Amino acid sequence: MAYSLKDQVAVIGVGCIKFGDNFDQGYEEMAVEAAFAAFNDAKISPDEIDAAWLGTYSPAQGHGKAAVSLGDALRLYNKPISRVENFCATGTDAFRHAVLAVASGIYDTALVLGVEKYKDRPGRGLAREGVHPYHNDGSTAPGLFALAATRYMHTYGLTRETLAKVSVKNHYNGSLNPKAHLQKKVTPEEVLTAPIVAYPFGLYDCCPTTDGAAAAIVCRADLAKKYRNDYILVKGVGLSVTSGRPFMDPNFDYLGFKATQHAAAQAYEMAGIKDPLREINVAEVHDCFTWTEITNYEDLGFAKKGEGAKLIEEGRTTLTGDIPVNPSGGLKSFGHPIGASGVRMVYEIVTQLRGQGGQRQVKDPKLGLVHNVGGPGAVSCVAVLGQP
Amino acid sequence: MAYSLKDQVAVIGVGCIKFGDNFDQGYEEMAVEAAFAAFNDAKISPDEIDAAWLGTYSPAQGHGKAAVSLGDALRLYNKPISRVENFCATGTDAFRHAVLAVASGIYDTALVLGVEKYKDRPGRGLAREGVHPYHNDGSTAPGLFALAATRYMHTYGLTRETLAKVSVKNHYNGSLNPKAHLQKKVTPEEVLTAPIVAYPFGLYDCCPTTDGAAAAIVCRADLAKKYRNDYILVKGVGLSVTSGRPFMDPNFDYLGFKATQHAAAQAYEMAGIKDPLREINVAEVHDCFTWTEITNYEDLGFAKKGEGAKLIEEGRTTLTGDIPVNPSGGLKSFGHPIGASGVRMVYEIVTQLRGQGGQRQVKDPKLGLVHNVGGPGAVSCVAVLGQP
């Protein structure tokens, strides 16, 4: 088979709430604010939505369990609505489903809503639900990613000083972004002397726990002009799932994630991208930890394996570099409410492609990338968005 | 918009394990058996599967939480795999997603796998997970459906004797089906004198708690002949979500489910069906309780509201009637492992349309229907399958 999409689907509206410790907003309130921001952005009425996808990873008491959480929040009734869940790629995969649905010709328009509530509930996703293959041995996301990061440091000579530069860059970008969770700059010294969470990751190498919601509206590309002239095309989507136990896989080299490599290959094939470093102008990638951003550079084809650190060392992924990465502030600074993150990244890339990034706007991007990896390492979803 | 599908997608393989108290099979073992039955049925290699969808409603320790549960069970790696969850319509909605995906032109083939393990785990879905809006007040599925059934009985004069006929019919069909959970006939007397679960439902008015797995493989219709000559076309799919709290909705009349009515309307529009009673030749509908089957007759357009009981009274929905319903034995006799049920119904309708139903085969069906309703009452998914 050959993956093809043929510019059939456009993004006509995006919305994102202020991420953070949203103790003043419940799950439904965040959902409503994000969705109506997208409705207003697209100048579309909720009645015109043909189908919807909800991305929530961690359901809790009375919300997030199923599609009805979206329907009831928005009073969007008598429509096809589904919930998708795919670890940390939940939001991007929900977006992918809306794209598939519109490309199928069955629906003209679709809503994607990513919502996650973590700050006023007992515990958080994995351990609370008792369903994650790792939790019995006490392994956590920082612990598992740290195993890979230390192996990578040993193999390629990466240092904590270089990791800190990812944190400094993303915190700087977030300081320019009024919707980010942590709008503060950090210095290399602050990063390097922060309490260690799991070596080599200190507090500022880790993304925070955050509440948030984001939404996007896609439609048939041939109908997009009905809504706006500056619509954005979906050029490709990719999803790949490896073993749910990559850290137990004897073939896992701890140096990067196959899931990202395969998801990117699918999306690049659809988008006709041969040289991602030169062709992609802006990227939102999954920086759950500083090391993850560096391995993502490689797995996404921006650098050869083992050479990702050069991009951050040479400043090429800053707002003014040739391949700006995480202009939003990334998971590190914007926060990572799991089901919302991928949709929030779509929001950021669409905003950048429209030239509406304000202080964090990168220069004239034509093609942008959205990437999540989760599981940890088991699943990755990639979307490529571009100017018509 | 107009819902359209245009005979783009075919079912080329189905598989179903023996449903029951499968204490000798774990989640992964059931998944593998169902999936390989479908691979063998389609004469397709797992390598040829382009994308997959997993339908599991109730994840438990170490399985079912995400797409990796399918990938690891089948060693199906480096592919796009997603998990869908939509209450009791989970399996049908997973099938719908595979149909959308192939119709999009992005994937040539897709696997749908529905799996659910209930019999050797603590508790069952709703209460255990603590996320269902009803569980705090002690309401259960039998209790909620009983509220509607008693209202319906009061309004239309339906009796427990008529409800019992649904049970007798479905148990009879199940007695002919070697894969059904409860392969035993029951008499009207046995049904009417069984212990009451929630009036008007006695034990034999309720579907059992069951383990099971089923799989289906869809592909581009223009490629179907590569795999088999007797492929089946997907003529329509519909999904509708109403409030997740229909029993708290002041406008809910307790006499039927809007979700079913709207999902059926979507699928019928795609399939060009104007008169479902005459055009559909065989149906698998969601008989979680005997009353549900009767209200389904009406919500699916086989009878006017209040007149569904006539179909069972007149024997029209038996194996030899003009609109055989639940030839498999239905949820009542085949069992209802939630995520598996919708896919199992696709298995049954494909088997019937191929004329491979054995002792339970209905006469020369050309068009068949699959229906689930869940939530309770909040969500419904309908698929129409037909001869090319």
Short mmCIF file of C-alpha atoms in Angstrom, two decimals, chain A:
data_model
loop_
_atom_site.label_atom_id
_atom_site.label_comp_id
_atom_site.label_asym_id
_atom_site.label_seq_id
_atom_site.Cartn_x
_atom_site.Cartn_y
_atom_site.Cartn_z
CA MET A 1 0.00 0.00 0.00
CA ALA A 2 0.97 3.64 -0.37
CA TYR A 3 -0.21 6.11 2.20
CA SER A 4 -2.00 8.99 0.50
CA LEU A 5 -4.18 11.87 1.60
CA LYS A 6 -4.19 14.24 -1.39
CA ASP A 7 -4.98 17.53 0.36
CA GLN A 8 -8.56 16.41 1.07
CA VAL A 9 -8.81 17.79 4.60
CA ALA A 10 -8.37 21.33 5.96
CA VAL A 11 -8.16 22.77 9.47
CA ILE A 12 -10.57 25.70 9.66
CA GLY A 13 -10.60 26.44 13.37
CA VAL A 14 -8.55 25.92 16.50
CA GLY A 15 -9.04 26.80 20.15
CA CYS A 16 -6.99 26.44 23.30
CA ILE A 17 -7.60 27.47 26.89
CA LYS A 18 -4.99 28.74 29.33
CA PHE A 19 -3.25 25.60 30.60
CA GLY A 20 -2.28 25.32 34.25
CA ASP A 21 -3.55 24.52 37.72
CA ASN A 22 -7.13 25.16 36.68
CA PHE A 23 -8.76 24.68 40.06
CA ASP A 24 -11.49 27.11 38.99
CA GLN A 25 -12.52 25.00 35.99
CA GLY A 26 -14.00 21.53 35.82
CA TYR A 27 -13.57 19.07 32.97
CA GLU A 28 -16.73 20.23 31.23
CA GLU A 29 -15.93 23.93 31.63
CA MET A 30 -12.51 23.47 30.05
CA ALA A 31 -14.08 21.43 27.23
CA VAL A 32 -16.69 24.10 26.53
CA GLU A 33 -14.16 26.95 26.53
CA ALA A 34 -11.82 25.19 24.09
CA ALA A 35 -14.57 23.98 21.77
CA PHE A 36 -16.31 27.33 21.52
CA ALA A 37 -12.98 29.07 20.90
CA ALA A 38 -12.60 26.74 17.90
CA PHE A 39 -16.21 27.25 16.77
CA ASN A 40 -15.68 31.02 16.91
CA ASP A 41 -12.31 30.76 15.18
CA ALA A 42 -13.88 28.81 12.28
CA LYS A 43 -17.05 30.91 12.38
CA ILE A 44 -18.94 27.64 12.36
CA SER A 45 -22.05 26.79 14.31
CA PRO A 46 -21.99 23.64 16.48
CA ASP A 47 -24.97 22.47 14.41
CA GLU A 48 -22.73 22.28 11.37
CA ILE A 49 -20.43 19.72 13.02
CA ASP A 50 -21.07 16.31 11.46
CA ALA A 51 -18.98 14.14 13.78
CA ALA A 52 -16.67 14.53 16.76
CA TRP A 53 -13.78 12.82 18.53
CA LEU A 54 -12.86 13.19 22.17
CA GLY A 55 -9.30 12.66 23.37
CA THR A 56 -9.12 11.94 27.09
CA TYR A 57 -6.56 9.56 28.53
CA SER A 58 -7.52 9.42 32.19
CA PRO A 59 -11.24 9.28 32.84
CA ALA A 60 -12.33 10.15 36.34
CA GLN A 61 -15.50 10.29 38.36
CA GLY A 62 -18.32 11.28 36.06
CA HIS A 63 -16.30 12.45 33.10
CA GLY A 64 -14.04 11.46 30.28
CA LYS A 65 -15.08 7.82 30.19
CA ALA A 66 -16.85 8.04 26.88
CA ALA A 67 -18.09 10.12 24.02
CA VAL A 68 -21.01 11.32 26.12
CA SER A 69 -18.57 13.51 28.03
CA LEU A 70 -18.13 15.61 24.91
CA GLY A 71 -21.81 15.50 23.97
CA ASP A 72 -23.03 16.57 27.39
CA ALA A 73 -20.38 19.27 27.84
CA LEU A 74 -21.26 20.95 24.53
CA ARG A 75 -24.91 19.86 24.39
CA LEU A 76 -23.86 18.37 21.06
CA TYR A 77 -26.55 15.71 20.75
CA ASN A 78 -27.68 13.27 18.07
CA LYS A 79 -24.27 13.28 16.40
CA PRO A 80 -21.63 10.58 15.93
CA ILE A 81 -19.08 11.05 18.72
CA SER A 82 -16.30 8.67 19.74
CA ARG A 83 -13.59 8.65 22.36
CA VAL A 84 -10.07 7.67 21.39
CA GLU A 85 -7.35 6.76 23.87
CA ASN A 86 -3.77 6.05 22.87
CA PHE A 87 -1.47 6.87 25.81
CA CYS A 88 0.34 10.22 25.38
CA ALA A 89 -0.59 10.28 21.68
CA THR A 90 -4.31 10.39 22.57
CA GLY A 91 -4.87 13.97 21.35
CA THR A 92 -2.99 13.59 18.08
CA ASP A 93 -4.74 10.29 17.41
CA ALA A 94 -8.12 11.92 18.02
CA PHE A 95 -7.10 14.52 15.42
CA ARG A 96 -6.03 11.72 13.05
CA HIS A 97 -9.47 10.11 13.43
CA ALA A 98 -11.23 13.32 12.49
CA VAL A 99 -8.97 13.58 9.44
CA LEU A 100 -9.73 9.97 8.41
CA ALA A 101 -13.44 10.60 8.88
CA VAL A 102 -13.53 13.67 6.64
CA ALA A 103 -11.24 12.03 4.08
CA SER A 104 -13.68 9.10 3.95
CA GLY A 105 -16.29 11.36 2.37
CA ILE A 106 -18.87 10.38 4.97
CA TYR A 107 -18.62 13.59 6.98
CA ASP A 108 -18.01 17.13 5.75
CA THR A 109 -16.84 18.53 9.08
CA ALA A 110 -15.46 17.11 12.31
CA LEU A 111 -14.56 18.42 15.76
CA VAL A 112 -11.61 17.18 17.78
CA LEU A 113 -11.57 17.98 21.48
CA GLY A 114 -8.75 17.04 23.84
CA VAL A 115 -9.42 17.50 27.55
CA GLU A 116 -7.68 16.34 30.69
CA LYS A 117 -8.26 17.18 34.34
CA TYR A 118 -5.45 16.27 36.74
CA LYS A 119 -5.17 18.91 39.43
CA ASP A 120 -8.18 18.32 41.65
CA ARG A 121 -8.54 14.56 41.60
CA PRO A 122 -6.92 11.81 43.57
CA GLY A 123 -3.74 10.50 41.98
CA ARG A 124 -2.95 10.57 38.34
CA GLY A 125 -3.55 8.28 35.39
CA LEU A 126 -1.36 5.24 35.51
CA ALA A 127 -1.06 4.04 39.06
CA ARG A 128 -4.56 5.07 40.08
CA GLU A 129 -6.18 3.05 37.34
CA GLY A 130 -4.06 0.03 38.12
CA VAL A 131 -3.89 -1.00 34.51
CA HIS A 132 -0.42 -0.01 33.39
CA PRO A 133 2.03 -2.82 32.79
CA TYR A 134 4.82 -0.96 34.61
CA HIS A 135 3.22 0.32 37.75
CA ASN A 136 3.70 -2.86 39.76
CA ASP A 137 7.45 -2.41 39.84
CA GLY A 138 7.18 1.25 40.79
CA SER A 139 8.49 2.48 37.47
CA THR A 140 7.24 5.90 36.57
CA ALA A 141 7.50 7.96 33.39
CA PRO A 142 10.55 9.88 34.69
CA GLY A 143 12.19 6.62 35.79
CA LEU A 144 11.67 4.87 32.47
CA PHE A 145 12.73 7.79 30.29
CA ALA A 146 15.74 8.24 32.58
CA LEU A 147 16.88 4.69 31.82
CA ALA A 148 16.96 5.56 28.14
CA ALA A 149 18.50 8.99 28.70
CA THR A 150 21.40 7.60 30.74
CA ARG A 151 22.07 4.90 28.16
CA TYR A 152 22.00 7.57 25.44
CA MET A 153 24.36 9.82 27.46
CA HIS A 154 26.76 6.91 27.87
CA THR A 155 26.65 6.01 24.18
CA TYR A 156 26.85 9.47 22.62
CA GLY A 157 28.46 11.60 25.30
CA LEU A 158 25.41 13.78 25.88
CA THR A 159 25.68 15.84 29.07
CA ARG A 160 23.21 17.31 31.55
CA GLU A 161 24.46 20.74 30.43
CA THR A 162 23.14 20.08 26.91
CA LEU A 163 19.86 18.70 28.26
CA ALA A 164 19.49 21.91 30.26
CA LYS A 165 19.59 23.92 27.04
CA VAL A 166 16.35 22.25 25.92
CA SER A 167 14.71 23.34 29.16
CA VAL A 168 16.06 26.90 28.89
CA LYS A 169 14.81 27.16 25.27
CA ASN A 170 11.35 25.81 25.98
CA HIS A 171 10.90 27.85 29.16
CA TYR A 172 11.94 30.95 27.21
CA ASN A 173 9.37 30.21 24.50
CA GLY A 174 6.72 29.56 27.15
CA SER A 175 7.53 32.88 28.81
CA LEU A 176 6.28 34.54 25.62
CA ASN A 177 3.08 32.50 25.52
CA PRO A 178 0.09 33.76 27.52
CA LYS A 179 -1.57 30.33 27.49
CA ALA A 180 1.39 28.31 28.78
CA HIS A 181 1.28 26.74 32.26
CA LEU A 182 4.76 27.86 33.36
CA GLN A 183 5.42 31.32 31.91
CA LYS A 184 8.85 31.76 33.38
CA LYS A 185 12.37 31.75 32.02
CA VAL A 186 14.94 29.52 33.67
CA THR A 187 18.74 29.76 33.60
CA PRO A 188 21.06 26.83 32.92
CA GLU A 189 22.19 27.05 36.56
CA GLU A 190 18.62 26.78 37.81
CA VAL A 191 18.03 23.72 35.67
CA LEU A 192 21.29 22.02 36.69
CA THR A 193 20.89 22.65 40.41
CA ALA A 194 17.20 21.78 40.68
CA PRO A 195 16.22 18.75 42.75
CA ILE A 196 16.73 15.47 40.87
CA VAL A 197 13.52 13.62 39.97
CA ALA A 198 15.21 10.66 38.27
CA TYR A 199 18.81 11.09 37.14
CA PRO A 200 19.62 12.74 34.73
CA PHE A 201 16.32 14.60 35.03
CA GLY A 202 16.00 17.41 37.54
CA LEU A 203 12.74 19.22 38.15
CA TYR A 204 13.25 21.48 35.12
CA ASP A 205 13.95 18.53 32.82
CA CYS A 206 10.39 17.24 33.41
CA CYS A 207 7.07 18.53 32.14
CA PRO A 208 4.57 19.49 34.84
CA THR A 209 1.17 18.00 35.69
CA THR A 210 -1.37 20.29 34.10
CA ASP A 211 -5.06 20.79 33.37
CA GLY A 212 -6.02 21.81 29.87
CA ALA A 213 -8.24 21.57 26.83
CA ALA A 214 -7.82 22.31 23.14
CA ALA A 215 -9.98 21.87 20.07
CA ALA A 216 -9.68 21.79 16.30
CA ILE A 217 -12.20 21.71 13.50
CA VAL A 218 -11.47 20.02 10.20
CA CYS A 219 -13.51 19.98 7.04
CA ARG A 220 -13.39 18.85 3.42
CA ALA A 221 -10.72 20.99 1.80
CA ASP A 222 -13.04 21.93 -1.06
CA LEU A 223 -15.43 23.47 1.49
CA ALA A 224 -12.77 25.24 3.56
CA LYS A 225 -13.10 28.62 1.83
CA LYS A 226 -16.68 28.79 3.00
CA TYR A 227 -15.23 29.27 6.48
CA ARG A 228 -11.95 31.14 5.95
CA ASN A 229 -9.36 31.98 3.32
CA ASP A 230 -6.36 31.18 5.49
CA TYR A 231 -7.26 27.56 6.13
CA ILE A 232 -4.47 25.05 6.69
CA LEU A 233 -4.19 21.70 4.91
CA VAL A 234 -3.52 18.38 6.57
CA LYS A 235 -0.62 17.02 4.50
CA GLY A 236 -0.12 13.75 6.36
CA VAL A 237 -0.91 11.75 9.48
CA GLY A 238 0.94 8.74 10.87
CA LEU A 239 0.48 6.44 13.83
CA SER A 240 2.64 3.56 14.89
CA VAL A 241 2.41 1.16 17.81
CA THR A 242 5.27 -1.02 18.98
CA SER A 243 5.28 -3.33 21.97
CA GLY A 244 3.57 -1.90 25.06
CA ARG A 245 6.64 -3.08 26.94
CA PRO A 246 9.49 -1.53 24.94
CA PHE A 247 11.58 -1.26 28.07
CA MET A 248 11.31 -5.03 28.52
CA ASP A 249 12.09 -5.74 24.85
CA PRO A 250 15.55 -7.29 24.46
CA ASN A 251 15.86 -5.56 21.09
CA PHE A 252 15.21 -2.08 22.52
CA ASP A 253 18.47 -0.13 22.34
CA TYR A 254 17.36 2.66 24.71
CA LEU A 255 18.57 5.23 22.17
CA GLY A 256 15.33 6.29 20.51
CA PHE A 257 11.80 5.23 19.68
CA LYS A 258 10.82 3.14 16.65
CA ALA A 259 7.22 4.24 17.07
CA THR A 260 8.21 7.84 16.26
CA GLN A 261 10.37 6.75 13.34
CA HIS A 262 7.52 4.75 11.78
CA ALA A 263 4.78 7.31 12.47
CA ALA A 264 6.94 10.00 10.90
CA ALA A 265 7.71 7.81 7.88
CA GLN A 266 3.95 7.37 7.26
CA ALA A 267 3.21 11.07 7.58
CA TYR A 268 6.20 12.08 5.44
CA GLU A 269 5.16 9.63 2.71
CA MET A 270 1.69 11.20 2.61
CA ALA A 271 3.13 14.70 2.64
CA GLY A 272 5.82 13.91 0.06
CA ILE A 273 8.58 14.99 2.46
CA LYS A 274 12.06 13.69 1.61
CA ASP A 275 14.24 15.93 3.78
CA PRO A 276 12.37 16.82 6.97
CA LEU A 277 15.11 19.13 8.29
CA ARG A 278 14.90 21.38 5.24
CA GLU A 279 11.23 21.01 4.36
CA ILE A 280 9.62 21.35 7.79
CA ASN A 281 9.73 24.92 9.10
CA VAL A 282 8.31 24.54 12.59
CA ALA A 283 7.63 21.59 14.87
CA GLU A 284 5.85 20.83 18.13
CA VAL A 285 7.42 17.65 19.50
CA HIS A 286 6.88 15.58 22.63
CA ASP A 287 9.33 17.00 25.19
CA CYS A 288 7.96 15.20 28.25
CA PHE A 289 11.61 15.24 29.34
CA THR A 290 14.49 17.24 27.93
CA TRP A 291 16.17 14.11 26.57
CA THR A 292 12.99 13.14 24.72
CA GLU A 293 13.21 16.31 22.61
CA ILE A 294 16.77 15.43 21.57
CA THR A 295 15.93 11.86 20.61
CA ASN A 296 12.85 13.17 18.81
CA TYR A 297 15.08 15.36 16.60
CA GLU A 298 16.70 12.14 15.44
CA ASP A 299 13.65 9.90 15.27
CA LEU A 300 11.84 12.60 13.25
CA GLY A 301 14.74 12.83 10.80
CA PHE A 302 15.99 16.32 11.72
CA ALA A 303 19.39 14.82 12.68
CA LYS A 304 21.21 11.50 12.44
CA LYS A 305 21.03 9.18 15.48
CA GLY A 306 23.44 10.45 18.10
CA GLU A 307 23.68 13.91 16.55
CA GLY A 308 20.48 15.51 17.84
CA ALA A 309 22.31 17.44 20.53
CA LYS A 310 24.06 19.49 17.85
CA LEU A 311 20.75 21.11 16.90
CA ILE A 312 20.22 22.46 20.40
CA GLU A 313 23.92 23.29 20.89
CA GLU A 314 23.95 25.30 17.66
CA GLY A 315 20.68 27.07 18.48
CA ARG A 316 18.99 25.78 15.35
CA THR A 317 15.75 24.84 17.19
CA THR A 318 15.21 28.25 18.82
CA LEU A 319 12.51 30.63 17.58
CA THR A 320 14.99 32.19 15.18
CA GLY A 321 16.75 28.96 14.15
CA ASP A 322 16.23 27.17 10.86
CA ILE A 323 14.06 24.48 12.48
CA PRO A 324 12.26 26.03 15.47
CA VAL A 325 11.01 23.30 17.82
CA ASN A 326 8.34 23.84 20.46
CA PRO A 327 7.76 27.57 19.90
CA SER A 328 4.75 27.20 22.23
CA GLY A 329 7.00 26.32 25.15
CA GLY A 330 6.45 22.60 24.64
CA LEU A 331 5.16 20.14 27.19
CA LYS A 332 7.96 21.43 29.43
CA SER A 333 6.50 24.88 29.79
CA PHE A 334 3.01 24.72 28.29
CA GLY A 335 2.16 21.61 30.34
CA HIS A 336 1.00 18.13 29.41
CA PRO A 337 -2.65 17.32 30.07
CA ILE A 338 -2.33 14.09 28.09
CA GLY A 339 -5.47 13.98 25.92
CA ALA A 340 -5.26 17.73 25.30
CA SER A 341 -1.58 17.95 24.34
CA GLY A 342 -1.74 16.69 20.75
CA VAL A 343 -4.69 18.95 19.93
CA ARG A 344 -2.91 21.87 21.62
CA MET A 345 0.07 21.21 19.35
CA VAL A 346 -2.24 21.32 16.30
CA TYR A 347 -3.49 24.66 17.66
CA GLU A 348 0.10 25.93 17.89
CA ILE A 349 1.18 24.80 14.42
CA VAL A 350 -1.98 26.21 12.81
CA THR A 351 -1.40 29.48 14.68
CA GLN A 352 2.21 29.59 13.49
CA LEU A 353 1.28 28.77 9.88
CA ARG A 354 -1.27 31.59 9.96
CA GLY A 355 1.41 33.97 11.27
CA GLN A 356 -0.55 34.62 14.45
CA GLY A 357 2.11 33.48 16.95
CA GLY A 358 2.71 36.95 18.37
CA GLN A 359 6.01 37.24 20.26
CA ARG A 360 6.77 33.57 19.62
CA GLN A 361 6.01 33.67 15.87
CA VAL A 362 8.63 31.92 13.73
CA LYS A 363 9.52 33.31 10.32
CA ASP A 364 7.21 32.47 7.41
CA PRO A 365 6.57 28.78 8.04
CA LYS A 366 5.03 26.83 5.19
CA LEU A 367 5.04 23.36 6.67
CA GLY A 368 4.70 22.36 10.33
CA LEU A 369 4.82 19.14 12.31
CA VAL A 370 3.00 17.80 15.37
CA HIS A 371 4.44 14.83 17.27
CA ASN A 372 3.61 12.79 20.35
CA VAL A 373 5.24 9.69 21.75
CA GLY A 374 3.92 7.76 24.72
CA GLY A 375 3.41 4.48 26.34
CA PRO A 376 6.31 5.17 27.22
CA GLY A 377 7.83 4.74 23.81
CA ALA A 378 5.15 2.33 22.63
CA VAL A 379 3.05 4.63 20.48
CA SER A 380 3.64 7.71 18.39
CA CYS A 381 1.39 9.88 16.29
CA VAL A 382 2.60 12.51 13.82
CA ALA A 383 0.69 15.07 11.78
CA VAL A 384 2.07 17.36 9.07
CA LEU A 385 0.18 20.58 8.39
CA GLY A 386 0.88 23.07 5.64
CA GLN A 387 -0.14 26.11 3.69
CA PRO A 388 -2.56 25.38 0.81
#
